[in-house]
Structures are given as structure tokens and as C-alpha cells.
PDB file of C-alpha atoms in Angstrom:
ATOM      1  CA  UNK A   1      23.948-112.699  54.724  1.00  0.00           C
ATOM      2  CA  UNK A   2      24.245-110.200  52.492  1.00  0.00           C
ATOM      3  CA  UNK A   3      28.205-110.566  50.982  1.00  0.00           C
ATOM      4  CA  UNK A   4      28.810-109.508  47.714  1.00  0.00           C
ATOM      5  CA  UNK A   5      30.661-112.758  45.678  1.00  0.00           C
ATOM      6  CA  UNK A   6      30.268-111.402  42.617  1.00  0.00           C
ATOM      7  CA  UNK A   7      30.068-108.014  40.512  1.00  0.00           C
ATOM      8  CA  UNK A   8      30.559-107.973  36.813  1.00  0.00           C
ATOM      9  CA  UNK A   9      32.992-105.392  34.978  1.00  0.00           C
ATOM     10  CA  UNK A  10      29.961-103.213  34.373  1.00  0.00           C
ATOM     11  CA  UNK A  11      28.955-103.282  38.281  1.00  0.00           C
ATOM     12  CA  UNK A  12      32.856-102.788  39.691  1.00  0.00           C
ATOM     13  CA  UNK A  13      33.162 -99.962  37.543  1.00  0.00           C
ATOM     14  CA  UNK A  14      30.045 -98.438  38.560  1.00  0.00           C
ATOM     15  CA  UNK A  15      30.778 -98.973  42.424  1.00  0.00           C
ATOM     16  CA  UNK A  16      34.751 -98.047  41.800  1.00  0.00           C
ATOM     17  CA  UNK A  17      35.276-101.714  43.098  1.00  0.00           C
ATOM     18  CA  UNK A  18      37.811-104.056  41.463  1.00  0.00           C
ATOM     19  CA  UNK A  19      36.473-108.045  41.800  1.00  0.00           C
ATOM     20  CA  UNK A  20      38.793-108.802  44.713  1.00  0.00           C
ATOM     21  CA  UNK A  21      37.359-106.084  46.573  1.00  0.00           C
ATOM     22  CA  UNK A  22      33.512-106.224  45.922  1.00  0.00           C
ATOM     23  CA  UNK A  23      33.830-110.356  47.113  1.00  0.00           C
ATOM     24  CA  UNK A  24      36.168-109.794  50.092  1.00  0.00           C
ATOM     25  CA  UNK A  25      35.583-106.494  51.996  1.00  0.00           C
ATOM     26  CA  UNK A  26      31.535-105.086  50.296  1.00  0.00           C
ATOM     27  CA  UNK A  27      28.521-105.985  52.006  1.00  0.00           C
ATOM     28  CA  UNK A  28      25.108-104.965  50.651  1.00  0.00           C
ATOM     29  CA  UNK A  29      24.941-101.861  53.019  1.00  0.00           C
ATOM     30  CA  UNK A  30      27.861-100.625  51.615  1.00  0.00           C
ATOM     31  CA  UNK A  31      26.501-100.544  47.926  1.00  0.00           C
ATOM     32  CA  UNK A  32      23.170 -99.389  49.298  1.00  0.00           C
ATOM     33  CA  UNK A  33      22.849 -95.488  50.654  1.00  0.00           C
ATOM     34  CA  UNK A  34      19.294 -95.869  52.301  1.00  0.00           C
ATOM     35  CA  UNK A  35      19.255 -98.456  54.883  1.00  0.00           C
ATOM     36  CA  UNK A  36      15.689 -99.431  53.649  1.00  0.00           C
ATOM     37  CA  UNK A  37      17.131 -99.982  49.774  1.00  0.00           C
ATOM     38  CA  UNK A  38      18.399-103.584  50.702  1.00  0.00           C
ATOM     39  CA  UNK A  39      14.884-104.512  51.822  1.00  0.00           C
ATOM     40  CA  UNK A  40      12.940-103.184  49.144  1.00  0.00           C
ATOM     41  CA  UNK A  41      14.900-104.768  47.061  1.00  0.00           C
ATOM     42  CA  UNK A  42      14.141-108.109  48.736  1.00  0.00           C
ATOM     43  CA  UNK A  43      10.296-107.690  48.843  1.00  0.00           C
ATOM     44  CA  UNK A  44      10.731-107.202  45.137  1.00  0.00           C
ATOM     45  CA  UNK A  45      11.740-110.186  44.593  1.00  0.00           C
ATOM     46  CA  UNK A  46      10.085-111.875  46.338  1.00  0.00           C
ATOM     47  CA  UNK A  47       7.559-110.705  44.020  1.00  0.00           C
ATOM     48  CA  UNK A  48       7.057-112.603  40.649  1.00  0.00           C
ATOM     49  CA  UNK A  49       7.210-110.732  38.153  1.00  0.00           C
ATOM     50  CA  UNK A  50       8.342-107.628  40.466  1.00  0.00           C
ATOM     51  CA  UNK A  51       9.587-104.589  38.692  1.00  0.00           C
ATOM     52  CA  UNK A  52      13.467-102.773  39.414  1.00  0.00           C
ATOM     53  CA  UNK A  53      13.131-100.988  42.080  1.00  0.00           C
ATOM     54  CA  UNK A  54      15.223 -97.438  42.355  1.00  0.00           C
ATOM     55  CA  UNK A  55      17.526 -97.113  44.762  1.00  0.00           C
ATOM     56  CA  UNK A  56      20.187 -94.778  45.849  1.00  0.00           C
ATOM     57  CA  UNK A  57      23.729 -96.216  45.449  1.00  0.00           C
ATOM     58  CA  UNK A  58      26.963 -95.407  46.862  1.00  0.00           C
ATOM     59  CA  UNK A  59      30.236 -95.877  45.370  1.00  0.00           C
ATOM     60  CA  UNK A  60      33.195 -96.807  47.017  1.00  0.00           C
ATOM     61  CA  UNK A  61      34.545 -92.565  46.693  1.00  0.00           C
ATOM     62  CA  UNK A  62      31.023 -92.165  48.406  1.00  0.00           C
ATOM     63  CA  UNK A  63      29.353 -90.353  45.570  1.00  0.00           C
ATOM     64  CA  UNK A  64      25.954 -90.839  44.902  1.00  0.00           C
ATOM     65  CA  UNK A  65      24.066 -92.706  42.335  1.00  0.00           C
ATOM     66  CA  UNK A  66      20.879 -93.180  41.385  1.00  0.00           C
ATOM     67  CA  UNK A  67      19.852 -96.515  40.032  1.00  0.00           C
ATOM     68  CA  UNK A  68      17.377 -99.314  39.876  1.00  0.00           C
ATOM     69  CA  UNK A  69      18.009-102.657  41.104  1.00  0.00           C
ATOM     70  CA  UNK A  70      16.589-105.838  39.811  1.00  0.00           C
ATOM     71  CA  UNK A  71      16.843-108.756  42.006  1.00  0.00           C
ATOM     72  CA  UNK A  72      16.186-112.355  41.420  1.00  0.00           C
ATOM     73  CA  UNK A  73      16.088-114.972  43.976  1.00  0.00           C
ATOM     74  CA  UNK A  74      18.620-118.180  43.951  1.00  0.00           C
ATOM     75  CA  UNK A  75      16.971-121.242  45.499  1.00  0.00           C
ATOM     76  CA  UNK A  76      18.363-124.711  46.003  1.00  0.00           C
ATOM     77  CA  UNK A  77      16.537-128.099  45.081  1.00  0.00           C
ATOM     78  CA  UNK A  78      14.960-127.840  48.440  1.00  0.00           C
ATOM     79  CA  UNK A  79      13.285-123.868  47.967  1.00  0.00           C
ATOM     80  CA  UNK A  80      15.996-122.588  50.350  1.00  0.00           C
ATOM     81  CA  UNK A  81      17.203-119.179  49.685  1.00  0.00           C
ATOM     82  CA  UNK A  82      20.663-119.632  48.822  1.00  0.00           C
ATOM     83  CA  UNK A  83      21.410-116.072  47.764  1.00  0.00           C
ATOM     84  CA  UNK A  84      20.334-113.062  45.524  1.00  0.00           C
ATOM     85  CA  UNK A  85      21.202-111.863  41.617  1.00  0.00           C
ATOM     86  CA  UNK A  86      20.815-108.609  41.243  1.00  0.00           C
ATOM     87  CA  UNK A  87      21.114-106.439  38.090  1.00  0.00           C
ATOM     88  CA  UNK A  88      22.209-102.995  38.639  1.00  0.00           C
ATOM     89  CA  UNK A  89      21.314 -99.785  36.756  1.00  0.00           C
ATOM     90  CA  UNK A  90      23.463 -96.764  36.682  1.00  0.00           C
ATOM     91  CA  UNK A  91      20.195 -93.964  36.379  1.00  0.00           C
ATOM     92  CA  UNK A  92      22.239 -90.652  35.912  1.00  0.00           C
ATOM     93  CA  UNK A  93      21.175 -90.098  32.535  1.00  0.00           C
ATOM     94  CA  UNK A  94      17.720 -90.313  33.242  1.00  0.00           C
ATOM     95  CA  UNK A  95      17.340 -88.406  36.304  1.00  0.00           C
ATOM     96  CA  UNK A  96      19.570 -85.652  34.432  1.00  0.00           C
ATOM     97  CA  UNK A  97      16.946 -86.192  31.424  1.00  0.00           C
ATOM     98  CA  UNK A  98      13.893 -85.805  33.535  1.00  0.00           C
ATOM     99  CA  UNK A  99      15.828 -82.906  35.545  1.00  0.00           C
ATOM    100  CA  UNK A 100      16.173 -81.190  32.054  1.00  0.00           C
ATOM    101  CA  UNK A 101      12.380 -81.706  30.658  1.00  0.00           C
ATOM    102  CA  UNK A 102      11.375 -80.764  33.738  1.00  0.00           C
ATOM    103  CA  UNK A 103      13.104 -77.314  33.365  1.00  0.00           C
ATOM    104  CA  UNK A 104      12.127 -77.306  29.455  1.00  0.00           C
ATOM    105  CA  UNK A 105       8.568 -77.611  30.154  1.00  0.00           C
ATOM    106  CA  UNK A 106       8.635 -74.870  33.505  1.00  0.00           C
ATOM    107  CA  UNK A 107      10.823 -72.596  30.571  1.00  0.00           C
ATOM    108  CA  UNK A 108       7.816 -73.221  28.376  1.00  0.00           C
ATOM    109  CA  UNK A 109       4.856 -72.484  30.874  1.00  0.00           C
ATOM    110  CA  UNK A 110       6.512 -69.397  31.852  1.00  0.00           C
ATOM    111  CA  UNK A 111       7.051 -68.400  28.285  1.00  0.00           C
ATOM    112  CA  UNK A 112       3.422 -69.037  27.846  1.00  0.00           C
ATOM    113  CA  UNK A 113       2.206 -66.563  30.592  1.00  0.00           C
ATOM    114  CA  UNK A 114       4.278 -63.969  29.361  1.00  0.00           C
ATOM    115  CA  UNK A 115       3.203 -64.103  26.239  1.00  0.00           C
ATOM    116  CA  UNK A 116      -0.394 -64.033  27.413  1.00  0.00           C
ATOM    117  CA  UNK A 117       0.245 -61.216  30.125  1.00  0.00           C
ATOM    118  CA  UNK A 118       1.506 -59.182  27.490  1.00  0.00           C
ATOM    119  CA  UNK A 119      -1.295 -60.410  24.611  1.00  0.00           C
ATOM    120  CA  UNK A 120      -3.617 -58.943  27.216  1.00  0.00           C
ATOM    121  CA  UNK A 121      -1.265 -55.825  27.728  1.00  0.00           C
ATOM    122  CA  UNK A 122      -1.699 -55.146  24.432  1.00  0.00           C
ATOM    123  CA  UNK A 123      -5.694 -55.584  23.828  1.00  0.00           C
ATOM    124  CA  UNK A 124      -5.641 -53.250  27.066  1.00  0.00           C
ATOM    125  CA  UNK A 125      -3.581 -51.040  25.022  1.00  0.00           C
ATOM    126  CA  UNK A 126      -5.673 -50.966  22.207  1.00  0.00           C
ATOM    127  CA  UNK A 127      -8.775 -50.478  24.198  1.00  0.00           C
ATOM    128  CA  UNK A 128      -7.639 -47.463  26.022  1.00  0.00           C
ATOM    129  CA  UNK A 129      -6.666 -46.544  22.219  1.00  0.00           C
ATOM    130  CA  UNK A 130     -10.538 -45.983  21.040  1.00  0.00           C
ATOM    131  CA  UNK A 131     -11.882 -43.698  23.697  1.00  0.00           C
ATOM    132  CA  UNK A 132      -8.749 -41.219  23.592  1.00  0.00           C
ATOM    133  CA  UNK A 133      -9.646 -41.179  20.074  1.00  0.00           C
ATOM    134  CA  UNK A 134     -13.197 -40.208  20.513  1.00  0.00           C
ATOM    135  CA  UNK A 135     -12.258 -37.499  22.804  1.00  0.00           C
ATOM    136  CA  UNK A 136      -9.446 -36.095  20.523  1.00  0.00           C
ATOM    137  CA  UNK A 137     -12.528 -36.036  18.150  1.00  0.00           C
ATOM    138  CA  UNK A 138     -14.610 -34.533  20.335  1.00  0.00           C
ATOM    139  CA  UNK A 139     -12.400 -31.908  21.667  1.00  0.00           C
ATOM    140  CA  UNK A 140     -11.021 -30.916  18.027  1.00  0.00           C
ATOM    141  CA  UNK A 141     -15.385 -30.256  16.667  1.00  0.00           C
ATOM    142  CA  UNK A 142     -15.650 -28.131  19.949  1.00  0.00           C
ATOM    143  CA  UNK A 143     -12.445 -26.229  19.158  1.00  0.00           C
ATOM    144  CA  UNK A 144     -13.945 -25.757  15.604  1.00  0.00           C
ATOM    145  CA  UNK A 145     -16.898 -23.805  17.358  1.00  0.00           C
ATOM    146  CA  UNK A 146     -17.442 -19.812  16.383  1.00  0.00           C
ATOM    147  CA  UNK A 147     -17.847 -18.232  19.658  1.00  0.00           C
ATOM    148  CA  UNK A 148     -16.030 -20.819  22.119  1.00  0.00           C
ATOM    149  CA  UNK A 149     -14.496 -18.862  25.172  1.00  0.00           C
ATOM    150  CA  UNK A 150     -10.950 -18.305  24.977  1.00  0.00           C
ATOM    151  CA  UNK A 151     -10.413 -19.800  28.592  1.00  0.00           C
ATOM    152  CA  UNK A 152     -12.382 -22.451  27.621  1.00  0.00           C
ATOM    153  CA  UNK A 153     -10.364 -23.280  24.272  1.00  0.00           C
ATOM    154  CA  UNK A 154      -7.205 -22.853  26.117  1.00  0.00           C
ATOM    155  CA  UNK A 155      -8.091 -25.574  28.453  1.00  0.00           C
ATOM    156  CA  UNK A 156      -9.600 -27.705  25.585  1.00  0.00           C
ATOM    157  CA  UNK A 157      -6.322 -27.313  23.814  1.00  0.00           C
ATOM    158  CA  UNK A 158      -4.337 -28.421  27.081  1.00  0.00           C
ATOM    159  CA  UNK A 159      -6.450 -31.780  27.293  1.00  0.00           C
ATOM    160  CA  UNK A 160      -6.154 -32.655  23.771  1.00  0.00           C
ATOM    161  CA  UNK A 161      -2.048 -32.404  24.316  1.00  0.00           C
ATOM    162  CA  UNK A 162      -2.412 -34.452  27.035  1.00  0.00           C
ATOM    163  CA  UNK A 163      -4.863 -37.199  24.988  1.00  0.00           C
ATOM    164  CA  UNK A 164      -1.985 -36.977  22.291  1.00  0.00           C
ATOM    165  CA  UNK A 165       0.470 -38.108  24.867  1.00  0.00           C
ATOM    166  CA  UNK A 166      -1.332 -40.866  26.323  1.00  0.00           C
ATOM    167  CA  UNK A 167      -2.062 -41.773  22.787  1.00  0.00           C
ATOM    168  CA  UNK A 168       1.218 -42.039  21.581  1.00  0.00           C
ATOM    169  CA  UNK A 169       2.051 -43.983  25.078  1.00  0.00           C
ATOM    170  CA  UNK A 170      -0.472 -46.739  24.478  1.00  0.00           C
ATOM    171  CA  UNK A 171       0.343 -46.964  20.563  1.00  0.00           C
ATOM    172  CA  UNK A 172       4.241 -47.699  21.476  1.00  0.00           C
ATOM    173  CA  UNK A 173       3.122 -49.672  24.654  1.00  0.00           C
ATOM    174  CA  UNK A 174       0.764 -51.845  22.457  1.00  0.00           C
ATOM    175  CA  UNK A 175       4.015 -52.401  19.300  1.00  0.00           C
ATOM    176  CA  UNK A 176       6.044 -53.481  22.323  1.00  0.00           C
ATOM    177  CA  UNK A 177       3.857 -55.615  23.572  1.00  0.00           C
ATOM    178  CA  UNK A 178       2.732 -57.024  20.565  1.00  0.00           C
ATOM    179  CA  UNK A 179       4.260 -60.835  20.414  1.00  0.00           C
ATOM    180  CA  UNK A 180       6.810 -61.166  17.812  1.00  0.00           C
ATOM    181  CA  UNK A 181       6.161 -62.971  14.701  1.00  0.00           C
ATOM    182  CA  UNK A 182       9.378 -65.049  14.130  1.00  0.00           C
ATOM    183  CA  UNK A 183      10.045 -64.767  10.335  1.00  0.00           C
TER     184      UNK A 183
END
């Protein structure tokens, strides 16, 4: 019928019930939040062997806790279902574990694409490092040259600054970048 007769020390203190109160005045639906919980908990076990099944609980403040209820059935000499045993378990610390891997492992996936965004930032880096190179090579031979235009050196001299700068851009970019070994 669903009356509570009996809750251990362990159970009142877990529902905020003293013993008088869980046998007199608690009925199932009161310990259960989700109307369903009760009959879950039934089918289980009604099951042999059935596992606990997780439900949410409610104290008597009204807080909410998770747990996992395993149920046995009581049966007379006849079969007759004469009532329920049920073991209740208070699930906090696990959900607040699982809640807190959870976050660990997101913490490390994201750590993991930033470290390859910027691995990759700084191979770009180095990339874009060669060719400015080769042109600041380039550019310094033609300078070299005996009879080079003024005009012409002038604007040679202007885009080798402005290699220089990009140069010294992508060098810090790339140390920045760089991961960090931890020593």
C-alpha cells in the first residue's frame, strides 16, 4: 500500500525523518520525487537478480537527492506480496564525481585543441619564415648590383624593411606560440 514501517538510522537521516515519523505520516510518494520512481522500483524487483535502480529522492526539507534504490520483495508462505525491502543509496558523491571528470576531461580536450591550434600557428609561422628569407636574399644580391637605378634601389630597400618586419613578426609569433616545455 505503499507505508513506510520501517527506515534504519542510515535511511532517517538521509530523508531528515526520525523512526516515528517515516512509520506514521511517509508514504512511498513522499520519499520518491518522480512519480514513475516507485514503479520502477517495483518492476525491478520483480526482476531476479534486478540491478538498483536510480532514482530521485526527496527529503523531508524537500531537497533533492540522487540515489539508487534496491528493492527486494517480501512474500508469505502462500507467494503473496506482503510488502517491499528496499535499500537506499545516498548518490551525491558520485554524481558530484562524474560532474567533476566530466569537466576534467572537457578541461583536457580543450587544452588539447589549443595546444594543437597553436602547434599549427607556429609551423604556419615558420613556413611564412623561409620565403621572407629568400626574398631578403634576393633583394640584398640585387642591391649588391653596379648599375641598379636609384629609384629602383630605393624601392628595393623599402621592401626589404618591410620583409624585416614581417620577419621579426612571425619569429616572435612562432616563440609565443611555441608550446611550453614544463621543466
Amino acid at each position: 500500500k505503499g507505508r513506510v514501517t520501517y527506515g534504519n538510522p542510515a535511511a532517517c537521516a538521509l530523508l531528515g525523518y526520525n523512526m516515528l515519523e517515516l512509520q506514521t505520516m511517509v508514504h512511498v510518494t513522499d520519499v520518491y520525487y518522480r512519480p514513475d520512481d516507485s514503479r520502477r522500483v517495483m518492476r525491478a524487483a520483480r526482476q531476479e537478480g534486478s540491478a538498483g535502480v536510480d532514482v530521485m529522492l526527496r527529503t523531508r526539507s524537500g531537497e533533492l537527492v540522487p540515489g539508487r534504490v534496491h528493492a527486494r520483495l517480501q512474500l508469505d508462505s502462500d507467494g503473496v506480496l506482503v510488502g517491499t525491502v528496499g535499500i537506499l543509496e545516498d548518490q551525491r558523491e558520485l554524481v558530484d564525481l562524474h560532474r567533476r571528470l566530466e569537466e576534467a576531461a572537457s578541461q583536457v580536450i580543450d587544452s588539447e585543441r589549443r595546444v594543437a591550434a597553436l602547434d599549427s600557428t607556429s609551423k604556419t609561422a615558420n613556413e611564412l619564415s623561409q620565403p621572407m628569407m629568400a626574398a631578403m636574399g634576393n633583394i640584398e644580391l640585387a642591391l649588391l648590383e653596379p648599375n641598379l637605378d636609384a629609384r629602383l634601389a630605393a624601392r628595393l630597400e623599402r621592401a626589404y624593411e618591410q620583409l624585416e618586419r614581417l620577419q621579426v613578426l612571425a619569429t616572435d609569433f612562432a616563440r609565443r606560440a611555441a608550446p611550453r616545455s614544463s621543466s
